[in-house]
Amino acid sequence: MKCAATTRSAATMAFVALASFACATQPPAASSSAPAPAPATPSEPAATTTAAASPTPTPTPTRTGPPAFTAKVTGIARDRLPYSWRPGCPVHHRDLRLVTMTYWGFDDRPHTGELVVRKTVTDDIVTAFKKLYDMRYPIKRMELVDVYKGDDFDSIDADNTSAFNCRPATGSTNWSNHAYGEAVDINPRENPYVRADGGTAHQNAKKFTKRPMRGKGVINPGDKVVRAFASVGWEWGGYWSGTKDYQHFSRSGG
C-alpha cells in the first residue's frame, strides 16, 4: 500500500511539471489595447506656382496743344457799329458780316477776336487768318474799331487789328478800302503807315519804320504773312511806291 501511494504521488508531480512546462511554452496573451500608430511624417508643402505680375504699362504722356482755329461768320446788328457806319457809306451795314475767330496773341496763347468785313470777302479773311494762326503769327489785339469810337488813330495807337471803318483814305477825300469792308490793318504799331520821307504819325511806331527788320508781329516783304494774303488775291501796302503801309492788306491793293 505504501508503494502504491508513492507511485500516485510521483505521477501527480509528473503531471504538475508537465502542465507548468506547457504553460511556459504558450505565447503571452495579446494586449486588449492596440499599439499607438507611428507618428505621421509631415509631408513636404505642395509647391505653389506664382504667376509673375504683369508690369503696369506707363501711360504715354499726351501733349495738349492749343485749340484748333475756329471762325464764325454772322450778320451784324446796326447797334454794333455806332461809330464806324453811318448813312451814306459806300456799303450798307446789311452787306457787312461779323467774323469771330481765333488768333494767336503776343502772349503765345490763343484768343478770340472780331473783324467786320464785307460779306463778299469773308472766305478770303477766314482762309488768310487761319494760315496766320497755324503759323503762330502773333496779333496784339483784334477788336471792332467802334471800341475806339471809330477813331482810326486811337485804334492804331492801341495796336489794334481791324477792318471795316467808313472813312476816307489817309491823306485823301476818296473812300478807303476800309469803307468798303475790303481791307484789314494788322498790328499797326509794328507795321506802321510810313510817309515817303520815312516818318510816321505814331510815336510808339517810330522804331518799326524800316524794312526788312526782325521783331514780333512785324511783316516783311515776301514773308509768310504776305504770302498768306497773296494766296487769296490780297495785296500788301508795303509794296507801294513812296508811301508804305506795312499794316495794310486789301482786295484791290489800294
mmCIF file of N, CA and C in Angstrom, residues 29-162:
data_model
loop_
_atom_site.group_PDB
_atom_site.id
_atom_site.type_symbol
_atom_site.label_atom_id
_atom_site.label_comp_id
_atom_site.label_asym_id
_atom_site.label_seq_id
_atom_site.Cartn_x
_atom_site.Cartn_y
_atom_site.Cartn_z
ATOM 1 N N ALA A 29 -0.614 36.291 -23.898
ATOM 2 C CA ALA A 29 -1.907 36.730 -24.443
ATOM 3 C C ALA A 29 -1.770 38.126 -25.040
ATOM 4 N N ALA A 30 -2.457 38.361 -26.173
ATOM 5 C CA ALA A 30 -2.400 39.674 -26.836
ATOM 6 C C ALA A 30 -3.052 40.735 -25.982
ATOM 7 N N SER A 31 -2.419 41.921 -25.955
ATOM 8 C CA SER A 31 -2.981 43.015 -25.163
ATOM 9 C C SER A 31 -4.269 43.493 -25.809
ATOM 10 N N SER A 32 -5.217 43.828 -24.965
ATOM 11 C CA SER A 32 -6.505 44.285 -25.492
ATOM 12 C C SER A 32 -6.428 45.672 -26.128
ATOM 13 N N SER A 33 -5.383 46.459 -25.773
ATOM 14 C CA SER A 33 -5.262 47.811 -26.387
ATOM 15 C C SER A 33 -4.283 47.752 -27.542
ATOM 16 N N ALA A 34 -4.697 48.323 -28.698
ATOM 17 C CA ALA A 34 -3.867 48.319 -29.918
ATOM 18 C C ALA A 34 -2.712 49.287 -29.725
ATOM 19 N N PRO A 35 -1.540 48.973 -30.267
ATOM 20 C CA PRO A 35 -0.395 49.885 -30.145
ATOM 21 C C PRO A 35 -0.671 51.208 -30.872
ATOM 22 N N ALA A 36 -0.156 52.282 -30.307
ATOM 23 C CA ALA A 36 -0.362 53.612 -30.926
ATOM 24 C C ALA A 36 0.310 53.661 -32.285
ATOM 25 N N PRO A 37 -0.383 54.213 -33.247
ATOM 26 C CA PRO A 37 0.209 54.286 -34.590
ATOM 27 C C PRO A 37 1.438 55.201 -34.585
ATOM 28 N N ALA A 38 2.357 54.876 -35.440
ATOM 29 C CA ALA A 38 3.571 55.689 -35.541
ATOM 30 C C ALA A 38 3.207 57.091 -36.032
ATOM 31 N N PRO A 39 3.863 58.106 -35.486
ATOM 32 C CA PRO A 39 3.518 59.483 -35.917
ATOM 33 C C PRO A 39 3.758 59.663 -37.411
ATOM 34 N N ALA A 40 2.825 60.327 -37.984
ATOM 35 C CA ALA A 40 2.912 60.534 -39.449
ATOM 36 C C ALA A 40 4.058 61.472 -39.762
ATOM 37 N N THR A 41 4.771 61.136 -40.788
ATOM 38 C CA THR A 41 5.863 62.007 -41.245
ATOM 39 C C THR A 41 5.262 63.188 -41.975
ATOM 40 N N PRO A 42 5.561 64.419 -41.530
ATOM 41 C CA PRO A 42 4.932 65.572 -42.216
ATOM 42 C C PRO A 42 5.326 65.615 -43.679
ATOM 43 N N SER A 43 4.314 65.797 -44.485
ATOM 44 C CA SER A 43 4.586 65.817 -45.928
ATOM 45 C C SER A 43 5.180 67.160 -46.325
ATOM 46 N N GLU A 44 5.929 67.196 -47.426
ATOM 47 C CA GLU A 44 6.517 68.429 -47.940
ATOM 48 C C GLU A 44 5.388 69.357 -48.431
ATOM 49 N N PRO A 45 5.464 70.641 -48.168
ATOM 50 C CA PRO A 45 4.389 71.527 -48.655
ATOM 51 C C PRO A 45 4.319 71.505 -50.172
ATOM 52 N N ALA A 46 3.096 71.515 -50.641
ATOM 53 C CA ALA A 46 2.913 71.479 -52.097
ATOM 54 C C ALA A 46 3.556 72.707 -52.720
ATOM 55 N N ALA A 47 4.233 72.488 -53.800
ATOM 56 C CA ALA A 47 4.879 73.609 -54.481
ATOM 57 C C ALA A 47 3.815 74.498 -55.088
ATOM 58 N N THR A 48 3.925 75.783 -54.837
ATOM 59 C CA THR A 48 2.960 76.723 -55.408
ATOM 60 C C THR A 48 3.641 77.527 -56.500
ATOM 61 N N THR A 49 2.923 77.736 -57.571
ATOM 62 C CA THR A 49 3.461 78.492 -58.697
ATOM 63 C C THR A 49 2.784 79.854 -58.727
ATOM 64 N N THR A 50 3.566 80.930 -58.547
ATOM 65 C CA THR A 50 3.027 82.282 -58.570
ATOM 66 C C THR A 50 3.320 82.901 -59.925
ATOM 67 N N ALA A 51 2.257 83.292 -60.627
ATOM 68 C CA ALA A 51 2.457 83.912 -61.938
ATOM 69 C C ALA A 51 3.112 85.276 -61.754
ATOM 70 N N ALA A 52 4.088 85.540 -62.570
ATOM 71 C CA ALA A 52 4.763 86.830 -62.482
ATOM 72 C C ALA A 52 3.775 87.946 -62.799
ATOM 73 N N ALA A 53 3.748 88.953 -61.917
ATOM 74 C CA ALA A 53 2.814 90.055 -62.128
ATOM 75 C C ALA A 53 3.212 90.839 -63.375
ATOM 76 N N SER A 54 2.216 91.093 -64.207
ATOM 77 C CA SER A 54 2.489 91.865 -65.418
ATOM 78 C C SER A 54 2.762 93.311 -65.029
ATOM 79 N N PRO A 55 3.818 93.893 -65.547
ATOM 80 C CA PRO A 55 4.097 95.288 -65.199
ATOM 81 C C PRO A 55 2.987 96.207 -65.692
ATOM 82 N N THR A 56 2.623 97.171 -64.834
ATOM 83 C CA THR A 56 1.585 98.116 -65.228
ATOM 84 C C THR A 56 2.145 99.050 -66.295
ATOM 85 N N PRO A 57 1.488 99.082 -67.450
ATOM 86 C CA PRO A 57 2.032 99.936 -68.518
ATOM 87 C C PRO A 57 2.011 101.402 -68.104
ATOM 88 N N THR A 58 3.094 102.081 -68.367
ATOM 89 C CA THR A 58 3.167 103.512 -68.086
ATOM 90 C C THR A 58 2.455 104.265 -69.203
ATOM 91 N N PRO A 59 1.452 105.070 -68.839
ATOM 92 C CA PRO A 59 0.730 105.779 -69.901
ATOM 93 C C PRO A 59 1.650 106.726 -70.648
ATOM 94 N N THR A 60 1.489 106.734 -71.932
ATOM 95 C CA THR A 60 2.281 107.634 -72.757
ATOM 96 C C THR A 60 1.757 109.053 -72.564
ATOM 97 N N PRO A 61 2.647 109.958 -72.168
ATOM 98 C CA PRO A 61 2.151 111.322 -71.948
ATOM 99 C C PRO A 61 1.597 111.919 -73.228
ATOM 100 N N THR A 62 0.461 112.546 -73.094
ATOM 101 C CA THR A 62 -0.150 113.173 -74.264
ATOM 102 C C THR A 62 0.158 114.656 -74.226
ATOM 103 N N ARG A 63 0.404 115.192 -75.373
ATOM 104 C CA ARG A 63 0.752 116.593 -75.482
ATOM 105 C C ARG A 63 -0.493 117.382 -75.847
ATOM 106 N N THR A 64 -0.879 118.227 -74.935
ATOM 107 C CA THR A 64 -2.071 119.017 -75.179
ATOM 108 C C THR A 64 -1.676 120.283 -75.906
ATOM 109 N N GLY A 65 -2.093 120.382 -77.146
ATOM 110 C CA GLY A 65 -1.747 121.555 -77.936
ATOM 111 C C GLY A 65 -2.833 122.601 -77.842
ATOM 112 N N PRO A 66 -2.599 123.728 -78.451
ATOM 113 C CA PRO A 66 -3.608 124.782 -78.440
ATOM 114 C C PRO A 66 -4.831 124.355 -79.239
ATOM 115 N N PRO A 67 -5.960 124.961 -78.976
ATOM 116 C CA PRO A 67 -7.172 124.590 -79.722
ATOM 117 C C PRO A 67 -7.032 124.926 -81.195
ATOM 118 N N ALA A 68 -7.775 124.206 -81.988
ATOM 119 C CA ALA A 68 -7.754 124.451 -83.435
ATOM 120 C C ALA A 68 -8.398 125.803 -83.749
ATOM 121 N N PHE A 69 -8.017 126.330 -84.880
ATOM 122 C CA PHE A 69 -8.597 127.591 -85.348
ATOM 123 C C PHE A 69 -10.089 127.413 -85.585
ATOM 124 N N THR A 70 -10.866 128.396 -85.162
ATOM 125 C CA THR A 70 -12.298 128.403 -85.450
ATOM 126 C C THR A 70 -12.696 129.791 -85.953
ATOM 127 N N ALA A 71 -13.699 129.819 -86.780
ATOM 128 C CA ALA A 71 -14.214 131.089 -87.291
ATOM 129 C C ALA A 71 -15.722 130.968 -87.478
ATOM 130 N N LYS A 72 -16.418 132.011 -87.107
ATOM 131 C CA LYS A 72 -17.874 132.046 -87.255
ATOM 132 C C LYS A 72 -18.253 133.346 -87.948
ATOM 133 N N VAL A 73 -19.018 133.229 -89.009
ATOM 134 C CA VAL A 73 -19.453 134.402 -89.774
ATOM 135 C C VAL A 73 -20.938 134.613 -89.533
ATOM 136 N N THR A 74 -21.291 135.807 -89.069
ATOM 137 C CA THR A 74 -22.696 136.131 -88.796
ATOM 138 C C THR A 74 -23.004 137.537 -89.297
ATOM 139 N N GLY A 75 -24.278 137.827 -89.398
ATOM 140 C CA GLY A 75 -24.670 139.204 -89.657
ATOM 141 C C GLY A 75 -24.351 140.063 -88.448
ATOM 142 N N ILE A 76 -24.346 141.361 -88.641
ATOM 143 C CA ILE A 76 -24.036 142.256 -87.525
ATOM 144 C C ILE A 76 -25.123 143.308 -87.402
ATOM 145 N N ALA A 77 -25.546 143.511 -86.176
ATOM 146 C CA ALA A 77 -26.615 144.476 -85.927
ATOM 147 C C ALA A 77 -26.090 145.903 -86.067
ATOM 148 N N ARG A 78 -26.971 146.782 -86.465
ATOM 149 C CA ARG A 78 -26.600 148.186 -86.645
ATOM 150 C C ARG A 78 -26.020 148.785 -85.361
ATOM 151 N N ASP A 79 -26.542 148.380 -84.209
ATOM 152 C CA ASP A 79 -26.075 148.994 -82.964
ATOM 153 C C ASP A 79 -24.674 148.543 -82.553
ATOM 154 N N ARG A 80 -24.097 147.564 -83.252
ATOM 155 C CA ARG A 80 -22.704 147.207 -83.008
ATOM 156 C C ARG A 80 -21.747 148.108 -83.767
ATOM 157 N N LEU A 81 -22.298 148.961 -84.632
ATOM 158 C CA LEU A 81 -21.484 149.846 -85.472
ATOM 159 C C LEU A 81 -21.879 151.311 -85.255
ATOM 160 N N PRO A 82 -21.935 151.770 -84.028
ATOM 161 C CA PRO A 82 -22.447 153.126 -83.779
ATOM 162 C C PRO A 82 -21.557 154.238 -84.314
ATOM 163 N N TYR A 83 -20.266 153.957 -84.503
ATOM 164 C CA TYR A 83 -19.319 154.979 -84.956
ATOM 165 C C TYR A 83 -18.741 154.689 -86.343
ATOM 166 N N SER A 84 -18.600 153.413 -86.683
ATOM 167 C CA SER A 84 -17.905 153.069 -87.927
ATOM 168 C C SER A 84 -18.807 153.073 -89.157
ATOM 169 N N TRP A 85 -20.129 153.066 -88.958
ATOM 170 C CA TRP A 85 -21.043 153.087 -90.098
ATOM 171 C C TRP A 85 -22.077 154.200 -89.901
ATOM 172 N N ARG A 86 -22.466 154.815 -91.012
ATOM 173 C CA ARG A 86 -23.497 155.862 -90.992
ATOM 174 C C ARG A 86 -24.153 155.899 -92.370
ATOM 175 N N PRO A 87 -25.311 156.443 -92.486
ATOM 176 C CA PRO A 87 -25.937 156.574 -93.816
ATOM 177 C C PRO A 87 -25.026 157.363 -94.758
ATOM 178 N N GLY A 88 -24.946 156.864 -95.991
ATOM 179 C CA GLY A 88 -24.093 157.492 -96.976
ATOM 180 C C GLY A 88 -22.784 156.751 -97.185
ATOM 181 N N CYS A 89 -22.512 155.750 -96.342
ATOM 182 C CA CYS A 89 -21.306 154.932 -96.540
ATOM 183 C C CYS A 89 -21.459 154.117 -97.827
ATOM 184 N N PRO A 90 -20.352 153.784 -98.500
ATOM 185 C CA PRO A 90 -20.458 153.085 -99.786
ATOM 186 C C PRO A 90 -20.992 151.659 -99.681
ATOM 187 N N VAL A 91 -21.058 151.095 -98.486
ATOM 188 C CA VAL A 91 -21.604 149.739 -98.270
ATOM 189 C C VAL A 91 -22.649 149.829 -97.158
ATOM 190 N N HIS A 92 -23.789 149.219 -97.399
ATOM 191 C CA HIS A 92 -24.825 149.209 -96.367
ATOM 192 C C HIS A 92 -24.423 148.253 -95.251
ATOM 193 N N HIS A 93 -24.841 148.558 -94.033
ATOM 194 C CA HIS A 93 -24.461 147.687 -92.905
ATOM 195 C C HIS A 93 -25.034 146.281 -93.060
ATOM 196 N N ARG A 94 -26.116 146.138 -93.844
ATOM 197 C CA ARG A 94 -26.677 144.799 -94.063
ATOM 198 C C ARG A 94 -25.766 143.946 -94.950
ATOM 199 N N ASP A 95 -24.848 144.590 -95.665
ATOM 200 C CA ASP A 95 -23.895 143.851 -96.501
ATOM 201 C C ASP A 95 -22.584 143.546 -95.771
ATOM 202 N N LEU A 96 -22.536 143.881 -94.502
ATOM 203 C CA LEU A 96 -21.346 143.601 -93.696
ATOM 204 C C LEU A 96 -21.560 142.334 -92.876
ATOM 205 N N ARG A 97 -20.454 141.716 -92.522
ATOM 206 C CA ARG A 97 -20.506 140.495 -91.713
ATOM 207 C C ARG A 97 -19.506 140.588 -90.560
ATOM 208 N N LEU A 98 -19.898 140.002 -89.454
ATOM 209 C CA LEU A 98 -19.010 139.899 -88.296
ATOM 210 C C LEU A 98 -18.305 138.552 -88.354
ATOM 211 N N VAL A 99 -16.979 138.579 -88.351
ATOM 212 C CA VAL A 99 -16.189 137.347 -88.322
ATOM 213 C C VAL A 99 -15.581 137.227 -86.919
ATOM 214 N N THR A 100 -16.019 136.217 -86.200
ATOM 215 C CA THR A 100 -15.488 135.943 -84.860
ATOM 216 C C THR A 100 -14.550 134.757 -84.991
ATOM 217 N N MET A 101 -13.274 134.947 -84.676
ATOM 218 C CA MET A 101 -12.305 133.891 -84.970
ATOM 219 C C MET A 101 -11.137 133.876 -83.975
ATOM 220 N N THR A 102 -10.410 132.779 -84.026
ATOM 221 C CA THR A 102 -9.253 132.591 -83.165
ATOM 222 C C THR A 102 -8.038 133.296 -83.749
ATOM 223 N N TYR A 103 -7.253 133.901 -82.877
ATOM 224 C CA TYR A 103 -5.953 134.440 -83.305
ATOM 225 C C TYR A 103 -4.917 134.139 -82.235
ATOM 226 N N TRP A 104 -3.657 134.120 -82.647
ATOM 227 C CA TRP A 104 -2.550 133.821 -81.732
ATOM 228 C C TRP A 104 -2.018 135.132 -81.168
ATOM 229 N N GLY A 105 -1.969 135.240 -79.839
ATOM 230 C CA GLY A 105 -1.612 136.502 -79.210
ATOM 231 C C GLY A 105 -0.122 136.707 -78.995
ATOM 232 N N PHE A 106 0.237 137.917 -78.617
ATOM 233 C CA PHE A 106 1.618 138.240 -78.276
ATOM 234 C C PHE A 106 2.064 137.489 -77.021
ATOM 235 N N ASP A 107 1.118 136.998 -76.243
ATOM 236 C CA ASP A 107 1.437 136.224 -75.041
ATOM 237 C C ASP A 107 1.575 134.736 -75.333
ATOM 238 N N ASP A 108 1.638 134.386 -76.631
ATOM 239 C CA ASP A 108 1.757 132.983 -77.061
ATOM 240 C C ASP A 108 0.595 132.131 -76.573
ATOM 241 N N ARG A 109 -0.581 132.709 -76.618
ATOM 242 C CA ARG A 109 -1.802 131.990 -76.259
ATOM 243 C C ARG A 109 -2.888 132.313 -77.287
ATOM 244 N N PRO A 110 -3.844 131.396 -77.456
ATOM 245 C CA PRO A 110 -4.950 131.687 -78.382
ATOM 246 C C PRO A 110 -5.968 132.637 -77.765
ATOM 247 N N HIS A 111 -6.549 133.463 -78.607
ATOM 248 C CA HIS A 111 -7.580 134.411 -78.185
ATOM 249 C C HIS A 111 -8.677 134.425 -79.245
ATOM 250 N N THR A 112 -9.784 135.036 -78.889
ATOM 251 C CA THR A 112 -10.884 135.191 -79.840
ATOM 252 C C THR A 112 -11.057 136.668 -80.141
ATOM 253 N N GLY A 113 -11.060 136.995 -81.430
ATOM 254 C CA GLY A 113 -11.220 138.383 -81.848
ATOM 255 C C GLY A 113 -12.358 138.552 -82.826
ATOM 256 N N GLU A 114 -12.628 139.819 -83.167
ATOM 257 C CA GLU A 114 -13.719 140.138 -84.090
ATOM 258 C C GLU A 114 -13.248 141.103 -85.168
ATOM 259 N N LEU A 115 -13.666 140.838 -86.405
ATOM 260 C CA LEU A 115 -13.459 141.749 -87.530
ATOM 261 C C LEU A 115 -14.783 141.928 -88.256
ATOM 262 N N VAL A 116 -15.004 143.105 -88.777
ATOM 263 C CA VAL A 116 -16.169 143.342 -89.641
ATOM 264 C C VAL A 116 -15.656 143.561 -91.058
ATOM 265 N N VAL A 117 -16.198 142.790 -91.997
ATOM 266 C CA VAL A 117 -15.799 142.901 -93.407
ATOM 267 C C VAL A 117 -17.048 142.779 -94.279
ATOM 268 N N ARG A 118 -16.883 143.056 -95.543
ATOM 269 C CA ARG A 118 -17.981 142.893 -96.490
ATOM 270 C C ARG A 118 -18.279 141.405 -96.675
ATOM 271 N N LYS A 119 -19.521 141.095 -96.880
ATOM 272 C CA LYS A 119 -19.915 139.690 -96.947
ATOM 273 C C LYS A 119 -19.234 138.942 -98.086
ATOM 274 N N THR A 120 -18.817 139.655 -99.127
ATOM 275 C CA THR A 120 -18.200 139.006 -100.287
ATOM 276 C C THR A 120 -16.762 138.561 -100.041
ATOM 277 N N VAL A 121 -16.157 138.999 -98.934
ATOM 278 C CA VAL A 121 -14.746 138.650 -98.690
ATOM 279 C C VAL A 121 -14.553 137.814 -97.425
ATOM 280 N N THR A 122 -15.619 137.313 -96.859
ATOM 281 C CA THR A 122 -15.467 136.560 -95.606
ATOM 282 C C THR A 122 -14.623 135.296 -95.803
ATOM 283 N N ASP A 123 -14.795 134.626 -96.928
ATOM 284 C CA ASP A 123 -13.993 133.419 -97.165
ATOM 285 C C ASP A 123 -12.505 133.754 -97.254
ATOM 286 N N ASP A 124 -12.184 134.863 -97.913
ATOM 287 C CA ASP A 124 -10.788 135.301 -98.016
ATOM 288 C C ASP A 124 -10.197 135.547 -96.626
ATOM 289 N N ILE A 125 -10.940 136.269 -95.818
ATOM 290 C CA ILE A 125 -10.459 136.626 -94.474
ATOM 291 C C ILE A 125 -10.254 135.384 -93.616
ATOM 292 N N VAL A 126 -11.219 134.484 -93.619
ATOM 293 C CA VAL A 126 -11.096 133.268 -92.808
ATOM 294 C C VAL A 126 -9.911 132.429 -93.277
ATOM 295 N N THR A 127 -9.756 132.293 -94.586
ATOM 296 C CA THR A 127 -8.646 131.496 -95.123
ATOM 297 C C THR A 127 -7.294 132.087 -94.732
ATOM 298 N N ALA A 128 -7.134 133.397 -94.898
ATOM 299 C CA ALA A 128 -5.857 134.045 -94.597
ATOM 300 C C ALA A 128 -5.543 134.005 -93.100
ATOM 301 N N PHE A 129 -6.528 134.296 -92.276
ATOM 302 C CA PHE A 129 -6.259 134.325 -90.832
ATOM 303 C C PHE A 129 -6.068 132.928 -90.253
ATOM 304 N N LYS A 130 -6.646 131.936 -90.876
ATOM 305 C CA LYS A 130 -6.341 130.560 -90.440
ATOM 306 C C LYS A 130 -4.870 130.247 -90.696
ATOM 307 N N LYS A 131 -4.357 130.689 -91.830
ATOM 308 C CA LYS A 131 -2.941 130.490 -92.117
ATOM 309 C C LYS A 131 -2.064 131.191 -91.080
ATOM 310 N N LEU A 132 -2.444 132.411 -90.707
ATOM 311 C CA LEU A 132 -1.681 133.145 -89.698
ATOM 312 C C LEU A 132 -1.701 132.415 -88.360
ATOM 313 N N TYR A 133 -2.871 131.904 -87.992
ATOM 314 C CA TYR A 133 -2.974 131.172 -86.722
ATOM 315 C C TYR A 133 -2.151 129.895 -86.755
ATOM 316 N N ASP A 134 -2.229 129.170 -87.838
ATOM 317 C CA ASP A 134 -1.481 127.906 -87.939
ATOM 318 C C ASP A 134 0.028 128.134 -87.900
ATOM 319 N N MET A 135 0.499 129.265 -88.399
ATOM 320 C CA MET A 135 1.937 129.565 -88.359
ATOM 321 C C MET A 135 2.326 130.257 -87.051
ATOM 322 N N ARG A 136 1.344 130.472 -86.162
ATOM 323 C CA ARG A 136 1.558 131.128 -84.865
ATOM 324 C C ARG A 136 2.076 132.559 -85.029
ATOM 325 N N TYR A 137 1.591 133.218 -86.058
ATOM 326 C CA TYR A 137 1.920 134.628 -86.218
ATOM 327 C C TYR A 137 1.158 135.405 -85.150
ATOM 328 N N PRO A 138 1.855 136.215 -84.326
ATOM 329 C CA PRO A 138 1.178 136.868 -83.202
ATOM 330 C C PRO A 138 0.461 138.156 -83.598
ATOM 331 N N ILE A 139 -0.699 138.337 -83.015
ATOM 332 C CA ILE A 139 -1.503 139.548 -83.196
ATOM 333 C C ILE A 139 -1.770 140.139 -81.810
ATOM 334 N N LYS A 140 -1.577 141.438 -81.695
ATOM 335 C CA LYS A 140 -1.706 142.083 -80.380
ATOM 336 C C LYS A 140 -3.136 142.057 -79.873
ATOM 337 N N ARG A 141 -4.046 142.539 -80.679
ATOM 338 C CA ARG A 141 -5.473 142.510 -80.322
ATOM 339 C C ARG A 141 -6.301 142.623 -81.584
ATOM 340 N N MET A 142 -7.582 142.231 -81.470
ATOM 341 C CA MET A 142 -8.477 142.238 -82.630
ATOM 342 C C MET A 142 -9.867 142.627 -82.149
ATOM 343 N N GLU A 143 -10.163 143.935 -82.248
ATOM 344 C CA GLU A 143 -11.442 144.469 -81.790
ATOM 345 C C GLU A 143 -12.059 145.337 -82.877
ATOM 346 N N LEU A 144 -13.365 145.539 -82.782
ATOM 347 C CA LEU A 144 -14.016 146.456 -83.716
ATOM 348 C C LEU A 144 -13.507 147.862 -83.474
ATOM 349 N N VAL A 145 -13.375 148.624 -84.533
ATOM 350 C CA VAL A 145 -12.896 149.994 -84.393
ATOM 351 C C VAL A 145 -13.884 150.829 -83.581
ATOM 352 N N ASP A 146 -15.095 150.354 -83.438
ATOM 353 C CA ASP A 146 -16.090 151.059 -82.621
ATOM 354 C C ASP A 146 -15.714 151.086 -81.146
ATOM 355 N N VAL A 147 -14.862 150.168 -80.717
ATOM 356 C CA VAL A 147 -14.349 150.217 -79.341
ATOM 357 C C VAL A 147 -13.610 151.534 -79.111
ATOM 358 N N TYR A 148 -13.040 152.079 -80.196
ATOM 359 C CA TYR A 148 -12.288 153.339 -80.145
ATOM 360 C C TYR A 148 -13.107 154.488 -80.746
ATOM 361 N N LYS A 149 -14.437 154.318 -80.732
ATOM 362 C CA LYS A 149 -15.381 155.314 -81.249
ATOM 363 C C LYS A 149 -15.111 155.664 -82.712
ATOM 364 N N GLY A 150 -14.625 154.655 -83.441
ATOM 365 C CA GLY A 150 -14.387 154.837 -84.866
ATOM 366 C C GLY A 150 -13.134 155.643 -85.176
ATOM 367 N N ASP A 151 -12.345 155.978 -84.168
ATOM 368 C CA ASP A 151 -11.146 156.798 -84.369
ATOM 369 C C ASP A 151 -9.993 155.904 -84.815
ATOM 370 N N ASP A 152 -9.620 156.039 -86.076
ATOM 371 C CA ASP A 152 -8.566 155.194 -86.634
ATOM 372 C C ASP A 152 -7.228 155.422 -85.931
ATOM 373 N N PHE A 153 -6.940 156.672 -85.567
ATOM 374 C CA PHE A 153 -5.675 156.987 -84.903
ATOM 375 C C PHE A 153 -5.582 156.266 -83.560
ATOM 376 N N ASP A 154 -6.640 156.320 -82.775
ATOM 377 C CA ASP A 154 -6.625 155.663 -81.466
ATOM 378 C C ASP A 154 -6.533 154.145 -81.595
ATOM 379 N N SER A 155 -7.222 153.603 -82.598
ATOM 380 C CA SER A 155 -7.157 152.157 -82.826
ATOM 381 C C SER A 155 -5.738 151.725 -83.182
ATOM 382 N N ILE A 156 -5.060 152.535 -84.009
ATOM 383 C CA ILE A 156 -3.678 152.228 -84.395
ATOM 384 C C ILE A 156 -2.752 152.354 -83.195
ATOM 385 N N ASP A 157 -2.937 153.401 -82.396
ATOM 386 C CA ASP A 157 -2.092 153.594 -81.218
ATOM 387 C C ASP A 157 -2.216 152.421 -80.238
ATOM 388 N N ALA A 158 -3.397 151.803 -80.208
ATOM 389 C CA ALA A 158 -3.619 150.645 -79.324
ATOM 390 C C ALA A 158 -3.129 149.344 -79.940
ATOM 391 N N ASP A 159 -2.547 149.451 -81.149
ATOM 392 C CA ASP A 159 -2.041 148.275 -81.865
ATOM 393 C C ASP A 159 -3.168 147.279 -82.141
ATOM 394 N N ASN A 160 -4.292 147.826 -82.560
ATOM 395 C CA ASN A 160 -5.481 147.010 -82.804
ATOM 396 C C ASN A 160 -5.596 146.606 -84.271
ATOM 397 N N THR A 161 -5.781 145.330 -84.502
ATOM 398 C CA THR A 161 -6.042 144.808 -85.847
ATOM 399 C C THR A 161 -7.524 144.973 -86.151
ATOM 400 N N SER A 162 -7.849 145.679 -87.228
ATOM 401 C CA SER A 162 -9.246 145.963 -87.536
ATOM 402 C C SER A 162 -9.457 145.968 -89.041
#
